[in-house]
Amino acid sequence: MELHPYLDLSPAVAAALAAGKPVVALESTIISHGMPYPQNVETALAVEAIIRENGATPATIAVIGGRLKAGCTEAEIEYLGKRGTAITKASRRDLAMLVARGMDGATTVTTTMMIAHMAGIEIFATGGIGGVHRGAETTMDISADLEELAQTPVMVVCAGAKSILDLGLTLEYLETKGVPVLGYGTDELPAFYTRRSGFKVDYRVDSPAELAAVFRASRTLGLRGGMLVTNPIPEQYSMDPAVINAAIDEALAQCRARGIHGKETTPFLLAKVKELTGGDSLASNIQLVFNNARLASRTAACLTEG
Ligand code: PSU
Ligand code: MN
């Protein structure tokens, strides 16, 4: 396969792809901007271990020294986690600059999908995606993640979206862009920390085999975009909706009061919610990522069988 000149596959990822074995992509913004050190590195390494236990090869994606990495080493993951927010949060608009200047970047859902697709990886596990922010009717703050889902054929397994976003408008946007939203074992869009949001997904799917079949059909139909799989947080780790929603409201109020905007908004809200709920939200966050990694690994296995 002719590889992109800026792309480096790790030896393990290259071997798995060449042999037609399952590979699961992972993002790095969650490491550098989404969790504090050292939990970020511990979680990233534990997620990789879970993917291996489930028979797939993990490919943590990042930009290091201007190279697009599909498969980071343990040392690279440690570096991304330790440098934290000093690493550029890299969305689609940042990629060319990071490559041209030989810089580092922590990839969001957007750039992880882009690099996964360049590498030939079809499935990606994360925690939550970006979406339409509350108040977007005046701020126009809509995550580039939604546009990427519309144009890049990668299946993204997440735990829904946090209600720091306007979940109803996020679903409307995905509908406009033709992105299927599938609920794994549920009819309802999960709200990241909680299993329910009150909004319906497009379809409920109950097995990794069917997830794989839908994705395969999309590719065979020649549809351009990706697919969103929303996997509810396991019951025992889900949070009390009253507690988490109060923290989110407070975080949003502080965000507005400080005039935070642009790419700083999501990391600010995530950090503030974590601070307001103590360690509880971080523990839930880690568990839902593990849960998504298991589902993505099993689905990746079905994708390679077909
Ligand atoms: N939502 C989360 N956790 C995260 C993110 C979003 O619950 O870590 C990160 C992801 O990398 C996502 C990005 O792609 O934030 C979206 O940022 P923005 O809203 O600026 O597009
Ligand atoms: Mn934004």
Tab-separated table of C-alpha atoms and ligand atoms in Angstrom:
chain	number	residue	atom	x	y	z
A	1	MET	CA	0.000	0.000	0.000
A	2	GLU	CA	1.227	3.479	-0.908
A	3	LEU	CA	1.399	5.421	2.329
A	4	HIS	CA	1.027	9.115	2.825
A	5	PRO	CA	4.493	10.792	2.864
A	6	TYR	CA	3.885	12.363	6.295
A	7	LEU	CA	2.472	9.224	7.923
A	8	ASP	CA	4.378	6.765	10.144
A	9	LEU	CA	2.810	3.453	11.151
A	10	SER	CA	4.260	1.766	14.230
A	11	PRO	CA	5.681	-1.705	13.479
A	12	ALA	CA	2.782	-3.381	15.349
A	13	VAL	CA	0.128	-1.371	13.492
A	14	ALA	CA	1.806	-1.914	10.128
A	15	ALA	CA	1.993	-5.672	10.752
A	16	ALA	CA	-1.640	-5.925	11.873
A	17	LEU	CA	-2.940	-3.946	8.894
A	18	ALA	CA	-0.837	-5.929	6.425
A	19	ALA	CA	-2.195	-9.195	7.885
A	20	GLY	CA	-5.803	-7.963	7.821
A	21	LYS	CA	-6.008	-8.117	11.632
A	22	PRO	CA	-8.201	-5.790	13.713
A	23	VAL	CA	-6.802	-2.367	14.633
A	24	VAL	CA	-8.465	0.271	16.838
A	25	ALA	CA	-7.442	3.950	16.684
A	26	LEU	CA	-7.279	6.131	19.822
A	27	GLU	CA	-7.057	9.918	20.115
A	28	SER	CA	-4.452	11.982	21.967
A	29	THR	CA	-6.335	15.193	22.877
A	30	ILE	CA	-7.940	13.128	25.631
A	31	ILE	CA	-4.366	12.491	26.897
A	32	SER	CA	-2.912	16.017	26.624
A	33	HIS	CA	-6.017	18.119	27.231
A	34	GLY	CA	-8.714	15.828	28.594
A	35	MET	CA	-7.249	14.384	31.789
A	36	PRO	CA	-4.609	15.385	34.367
A	37	TYR	CA	-1.149	13.774	34.569
A	38	PRO	CA	-0.469	10.991	35.533
A	39	GLN	CA	-3.996	9.557	35.203
A	40	ASN	CA	-3.962	10.502	31.511
A	41	VAL	CA	-0.917	8.323	30.774
A	42	GLU	CA	-2.112	5.461	33.002
A	43	THR	CA	-5.489	5.522	31.251
A	44	ALA	CA	-4.000	5.685	27.752
A	45	LEU	CA	-1.755	2.679	28.464
A	46	ALA	CA	-4.590	0.751	30.142
A	47	VAL	CA	-6.863	1.377	27.125
A	48	GLU	CA	-4.177	-0.014	24.844
A	49	ALA	CA	-3.880	-3.104	27.085
A	50	ILE	CA	-7.666	-3.645	26.979
A	51	ILE	CA	-7.628	-3.506	23.181
A	52	ARG	CA	-4.833	-6.094	23.062
A	53	GLU	CA	-6.693	-8.351	25.531
A	54	ASN	CA	-9.653	-8.188	23.159
A	55	GLY	CA	-7.570	-9.377	20.228
A	56	ALA	CA	-6.936	-6.097	18.419
A	57	THR	CA	-3.935	-3.817	17.957
A	58	PRO	CA	-4.192	-0.305	19.429
A	59	ALA	CA	-3.069	2.682	17.359
A	60	THR	CA	-2.791	5.792	19.515
A	61	ILE	CA	-2.693	8.674	17.055
A	62	ALA	CA	-0.794	11.965	17.448
A	63	VAL	CA	1.482	14.365	15.586
A	64	ILE	CA	5.083	14.183	16.818
A	65	GLY	CA	7.721	16.462	15.340
A	66	GLY	CA	5.507	17.057	12.320
A	67	ARG	CA	5.038	13.320	11.600
A	68	LEU	CA	1.549	11.825	11.654
A	69	LYS	CA	1.784	8.804	13.958
A	70	ALA	CA	-0.596	5.869	13.739
A	71	GLY	CA	0.648	3.937	16.732
A	72	CYS	CA	2.566	5.820	19.429
A	73	THR	CA	5.235	4.223	21.612
A	74	GLU	CA	4.880	4.168	25.392
A	75	ALA	CA	7.506	6.924	25.575
A	76	GLU	CA	5.488	9.070	23.149
A	77	ILE	CA	2.313	8.569	25.203
A	78	GLU	CA	4.236	9.536	28.366
A	79	TYR	CA	5.545	12.646	26.555
A	80	LEU	CA	2.060	13.688	25.364
A	81	GLY	CA	0.658	13.227	28.851
A	82	LYS	CA	3.470	14.990	30.696
A	83	ARG	CA	3.537	18.025	28.387
A	84	GLY	CA	-0.264	18.217	28.609
A	85	THR	CA	-1.750	21.488	27.419
A	86	ALA	CA	1.654	22.677	26.162
A	87	ILE	CA	0.959	20.356	23.189
A	88	THR	CA	-1.177	21.987	20.486
A	89	LYS	CA	-4.737	20.712	20.401
A	90	ALA	CA	-4.780	19.743	16.736
A	91	SER	CA	-7.916	20.004	14.666
A	92	ARG	CA	-8.195	19.883	10.843
A	93	ARG	CA	-7.098	23.505	10.468
A	94	ASP	CA	-3.859	22.886	12.408
A	95	LEU	CA	-2.557	19.848	10.561
A	96	ALA	CA	-0.715	21.507	7.663
A	97	MET	CA	1.010	24.011	9.970
A	98	LEU	CA	2.135	21.323	12.422
A	99	VAL	CA	3.585	19.250	9.582
A	100	ALA	CA	5.265	22.235	7.897
A	101	ARG	CA	6.853	23.421	11.140
A	102	GLY	CA	7.695	19.947	12.492
A	103	MET	CA	5.583	20.523	15.585
A	104	ASP	CA	3.707	18.217	17.985
A	105	GLY	CA	-0.069	17.962	18.107
A	106	ALA	CA	-2.612	16.144	20.238
A	107	THR	CA	-5.236	14.873	17.835
A	108	THR	CA	-8.943	15.524	18.420
A	109	VAL	CA	-11.681	13.247	17.136
A	110	THR	CA	-11.382	15.146	13.837
A	111	THR	CA	-7.669	14.640	13.191
A	112	THR	CA	-7.664	11.139	14.678
A	113	MET	CA	-10.320	10.174	12.105
A	114	MET	CA	-8.276	11.797	9.321
A	115	ILE	CA	-5.029	10.030	10.232
A	116	ALA	CA	-6.786	6.704	10.933
A	117	HIS	CA	-8.308	6.858	7.457
A	118	MET	CA	-4.938	7.671	5.840
A	119	ALA	CA	-3.505	4.617	7.620
A	120	GLY	CA	-6.392	2.324	6.594
A	121	ILE	CA	-7.908	2.002	10.091
A	122	GLU	CA	-11.707	1.888	10.093
A	123	ILE	CA	-12.638	2.147	13.757
A	124	PHE	CA	-11.749	4.495	16.585
A	125	ALA	CA	-12.653	4.439	20.295
A	126	THR	CA	-12.847	7.522	22.490
A	127	GLY	CA	-14.830	9.068	25.365
A	128	GLY	CA	-16.934	11.885	23.996
A	129	ILE	CA	-17.113	13.832	20.746
A	130	GLY	CA	-17.348	17.563	20.178
A	131	GLY	CA	-20.686	18.932	18.983
A	132	VAL	CA	-22.930	21.964	18.811
A	133	HIS	CA	-22.266	24.076	21.905
A	134	ARG	CA	-25.053	25.551	23.958
A	135	GLY	CA	-25.605	29.091	22.688
A	136	ALA	CA	-24.213	28.200	19.244
A	137	GLU	CA	-27.045	30.192	17.666
A	138	THR	CA	-25.026	33.294	18.618
A	139	THR	CA	-21.450	32.006	19.119
A	140	MET	CA	-21.451	29.676	16.062
A	141	ASP	CA	-19.320	27.285	18.145
A	142	ILE	CA	-19.822	23.953	16.427
A	143	SER	CA	-17.066	21.341	16.709
A	144	ALA	CA	-15.176	20.367	13.564
A	145	ASP	CA	-15.777	16.772	14.742
A	146	LEU	CA	-19.259	16.893	13.206
A	147	GLU	CA	-17.921	17.932	9.780
A	148	GLU	CA	-15.316	15.189	9.930
A	149	LEU	CA	-17.962	12.579	10.726
A	150	ALA	CA	-19.744	13.814	7.608
A	151	GLN	CA	-16.774	13.303	5.297
A	152	THR	CA	-14.375	10.653	6.621
A	153	PRO	CA	-15.358	6.969	6.644
A	154	VAL	CA	-14.338	5.945	10.152
A	155	MET	CA	-16.616	4.441	12.782
A	156	VAL	CA	-16.328	6.372	16.055
A	157	VAL	CA	-17.289	4.583	19.274
A	158	CYS	CA	-18.070	7.060	22.068
A	159	ALA	CA	-20.273	7.340	25.167
A	160	GLY	CA	-22.469	9.976	23.543
A	161	ALA	CA	-21.799	13.636	24.195
A	162	LYS	CA	-21.578	15.636	27.397
A	163	SER	CA	-24.358	18.028	28.157
A	164	ILE	CA	-21.799	20.852	28.074
A	165	LEU	CA	-23.161	20.657	24.504
A	166	ASP	CA	-26.645	21.185	23.137
A	167	LEU	CA	-27.428	17.507	22.508
A	168	GLY	CA	-30.604	18.196	20.531
A	169	LEU	CA	-28.845	20.568	18.122
A	170	THR	CA	-25.899	18.168	17.851
A	171	LEU	CA	-28.278	15.428	16.676
A	172	GLU	CA	-29.954	17.836	14.218
A	173	TYR	CA	-26.569	18.765	12.764
A	174	LEU	CA	-25.595	15.098	12.362
A	175	GLU	CA	-28.900	14.429	10.622
A	176	THR	CA	-28.319	17.298	8.177
A	177	LYS	CA	-24.842	15.961	7.432
A	178	GLY	CA	-26.078	12.412	6.911
A	179	VAL	CA	-24.226	10.817	9.828
A	180	PRO	CA	-25.973	7.755	11.292
A	181	VAL	CA	-26.143	7.781	15.092
A	182	LEU	CA	-26.406	4.246	16.469
A	183	GLY	CA	-27.222	3.379	20.076
A	184	TYR	CA	-25.449	0.281	21.361
A	185	GLY	CA	-28.092	-1.621	23.316
A	186	THR	CA	-30.163	1.553	23.696
A	187	ASP	CA	-32.741	3.692	21.869
A	188	GLU	CA	-31.553	6.767	23.677
A	189	LEU	CA	-28.488	8.936	23.136
A	190	PRO	CA	-26.273	8.446	26.201
A	191	ALA	CA	-25.014	11.658	27.833
A	192	PHE	CA	-21.466	10.513	28.631
A	193	TYR	CA	-21.609	10.467	32.468
A	194	THR	CA	-25.183	9.185	32.427
A	195	ARG	CA	-26.911	6.508	30.358
A	196	ARG	CA	-29.821	8.670	29.245
A	197	SER	CA	-30.355	12.089	27.665
A	198	GLY	CA	-34.013	12.064	26.666
A	199	PHE	CA	-33.018	12.189	22.948
A	200	LYS	CA	-33.521	9.245	20.609
A	201	VAL	CA	-30.752	7.785	18.458
A	202	ASP	CA	-31.480	6.824	14.835
A	203	TYR	CA	-31.188	3.066	15.394
A	204	ARG	CA	-30.583	0.689	18.250
A	205	VAL	CA	-27.970	-1.997	17.495
A	206	ASP	CA	-27.325	-4.938	19.819
A	207	SER	CA	-24.213	-6.677	18.523
A	208	PRO	CA	-20.703	-5.854	17.278
A	209	ALA	CA	-21.465	-8.004	14.211
A	210	GLU	CA	-24.365	-5.755	13.245
A	211	LEU	CA	-22.305	-2.598	13.843
A	212	ALA	CA	-19.719	-4.007	11.463
A	213	ALA	CA	-22.383	-4.936	8.915
A	214	VAL	CA	-23.794	-1.388	8.886
A	215	PHE	CA	-20.331	0.091	8.425
A	216	ARG	CA	-19.521	-2.384	5.646
A	217	ALA	CA	-22.780	-1.483	3.888
A	218	SER	CA	-21.943	2.214	4.131
A	219	ARG	CA	-18.536	1.653	2.514
A	220	THR	CA	-19.953	-0.588	-0.202
A	221	LEU	CA	-22.628	2.009	-0.944
A	222	GLY	CA	-19.822	4.520	-1.449
A	223	LEU	CA	-21.119	6.857	1.243
A	224	ARG	CA	-18.437	9.361	2.137
A	225	GLY	CA	-18.938	9.838	5.829
A	226	GLY	CA	-18.396	8.045	9.084
A	227	MET	CA	-20.724	6.645	11.667
A	228	LEU	CA	-21.268	7.387	15.326
A	229	VAL	CA	-21.734	4.522	17.784
A	230	THR	CA	-22.960	5.700	21.176
A	231	ASN	CA	-22.260	3.226	23.962
A	232	PRO	CA	-23.771	4.003	27.379
A	233	ILE	CA	-21.495	4.131	30.416
A	234	PRO	CA	-21.868	0.913	32.479
A	235	GLU	CA	-24.566	1.389	35.117
A	236	GLN	CA	-22.211	0.938	38.085
A	237	TYR	CA	-20.023	3.864	36.957
A	238	SER	CA	-22.769	6.255	35.848
A	239	MET	CA	-23.234	9.470	37.801
A	240	ASP	CA	-26.218	11.042	39.516
A	241	PRO	CA	-27.747	13.313	36.803
A	242	ALA	CA	-28.554	16.046	39.359
A	243	VAL	CA	-24.922	16.187	40.540
A	244	ILE	CA	-23.362	16.193	37.097
A	245	ASN	CA	-25.858	18.636	35.595
A	246	ALA	CA	-25.325	21.112	38.444
A	247	ALA	CA	-21.561	20.938	37.833
A	248	ILE	CA	-22.045	21.443	34.082
A	249	ASP	CA	-24.288	24.485	34.637
A	250	GLU	CA	-21.728	26.015	36.990
A	251	ALA	CA	-18.873	25.303	34.535
A	252	LEU	CA	-20.847	26.937	31.680
A	253	ALA	CA	-21.550	30.026	33.828
A	254	GLN	CA	-17.832	30.406	34.677
A	255	CYS	CA	-16.878	29.882	31.033
A	256	ARG	CA	-19.187	32.708	29.936
A	257	ALA	CA	-18.118	35.001	32.799
A	258	ARG	CA	-14.458	34.621	31.835
A	259	GLY	CA	-15.152	35.160	28.131
A	260	ILE	CA	-13.503	31.866	27.162
A	261	HIS	CA	-14.084	30.949	23.525
A	262	GLY	CA	-12.757	29.001	20.540
A	263	LYS	CA	-10.684	25.868	21.060
A	264	GLU	CA	-10.229	26.671	24.777
A	265	THR	CA	-13.930	26.193	25.501
A	266	THR	CA	-14.110	22.389	25.601
A	267	PRO	CA	-10.897	21.836	27.637
A	268	PHE	CA	-11.993	24.573	30.096
A	269	LEU	CA	-15.433	23.008	30.590
A	270	LEU	CA	-14.014	19.494	30.973
A	271	ALA	CA	-11.451	20.615	33.578
A	272	LYS	CA	-14.020	22.684	35.493
A	273	VAL	CA	-16.565	19.851	35.629
A	274	LYS	CA	-13.823	17.591	36.950
A	275	GLU	CA	-12.821	20.137	39.603
A	276	LEU	CA	-16.451	20.646	40.709
A	277	THR	CA	-17.223	16.931	41.026
A	278	GLY	CA	-13.959	15.957	42.689
A	279	GLY	CA	-12.517	12.701	41.391
A	280	ASP	CA	-15.909	11.164	40.603
A	281	SER	CA	-16.265	12.386	37.046
A	282	LEU	CA	-12.684	11.401	36.207
A	283	ALA	CA	-13.283	7.853	37.471
A	284	SER	CA	-16.456	7.621	35.354
A	285	ASN	CA	-14.658	9.086	32.370
A	286	ILE	CA	-11.901	6.454	32.584
A	287	GLN	CA	-14.377	3.572	32.880
A	288	LEU	CA	-16.456	4.647	29.890
A	289	VAL	CA	-13.348	4.863	27.714
A	290	PHE	CA	-12.451	1.286	28.760
A	291	ASN	CA	-15.983	0.198	27.886
A	292	ASN	CA	-15.761	1.836	24.454
A	293	ALA	CA	-12.366	0.243	23.800
A	294	ARG	CA	-13.871	-3.225	24.460
A	295	LEU	CA	-16.788	-2.630	22.085
A	296	ALA	CA	-14.517	-1.157	19.398
A	297	SER	CA	-12.141	-4.145	19.625
A	298	ARG	CA	-14.977	-6.643	19.217
A	299	THR	CA	-16.409	-4.651	16.322
A	300	ALA	CA	-12.963	-4.369	14.704
A	301	ALA	CA	-12.741	-8.172	14.789
A	302	CYS	CA	-16.077	-8.427	12.941
A	303	LEU	CA	-14.934	-5.838	10.390
A	304	THR	CA	-11.893	-7.944	9.493
A	305	GLU	CA	-13.932	-11.149	9.211
A	306	GLY	CA	-16.268	-9.711	6.568
B	1	PSU	N1	-15.382	15.750	24.763
B	1	PSU	C1	-15.056	15.002	25.816
B	1	PSU	N2	-13.746	14.710	26.039
B	1	PSU	C2	-12.750	15.155	25.204
B	1	PSU	C3	-13.127	15.936	24.064
B	1	PSU	C4	-14.438	16.206	23.893
B	1	PSU	O1	-15.921	14.601	26.561
B	1	PSU	O2	-11.558	14.884	25.449
B	1	PSU	C5	-12.056	16.405	23.108
B	1	PSU	C6	-12.008	15.470	21.881
B	1	PSU	O3	-10.677	15.391	21.431
B	1	PSU	C7	-12.848	16.219	20.872
B	1	PSU	C8	-12.497	17.646	21.188
B	1	PSU	O4	-12.562	15.896	19.526
B	1	PSU	O5	-12.403	17.696	22.609
B	1	PSU	C9	-13.525	18.631	20.680
B	1	PSU	O6	-13.053	19.935	20.851
B	1	PSU	P1	-13.893	21.149	20.242
B	1	PSU	O7	-15.169	21.179	21.024
B	1	PSU	O8	-13.013	22.345	20.489
B	1	PSU	O9	-14.101	20.844	18.802
B	2	MN	MN	-15.301	24.984	19.076
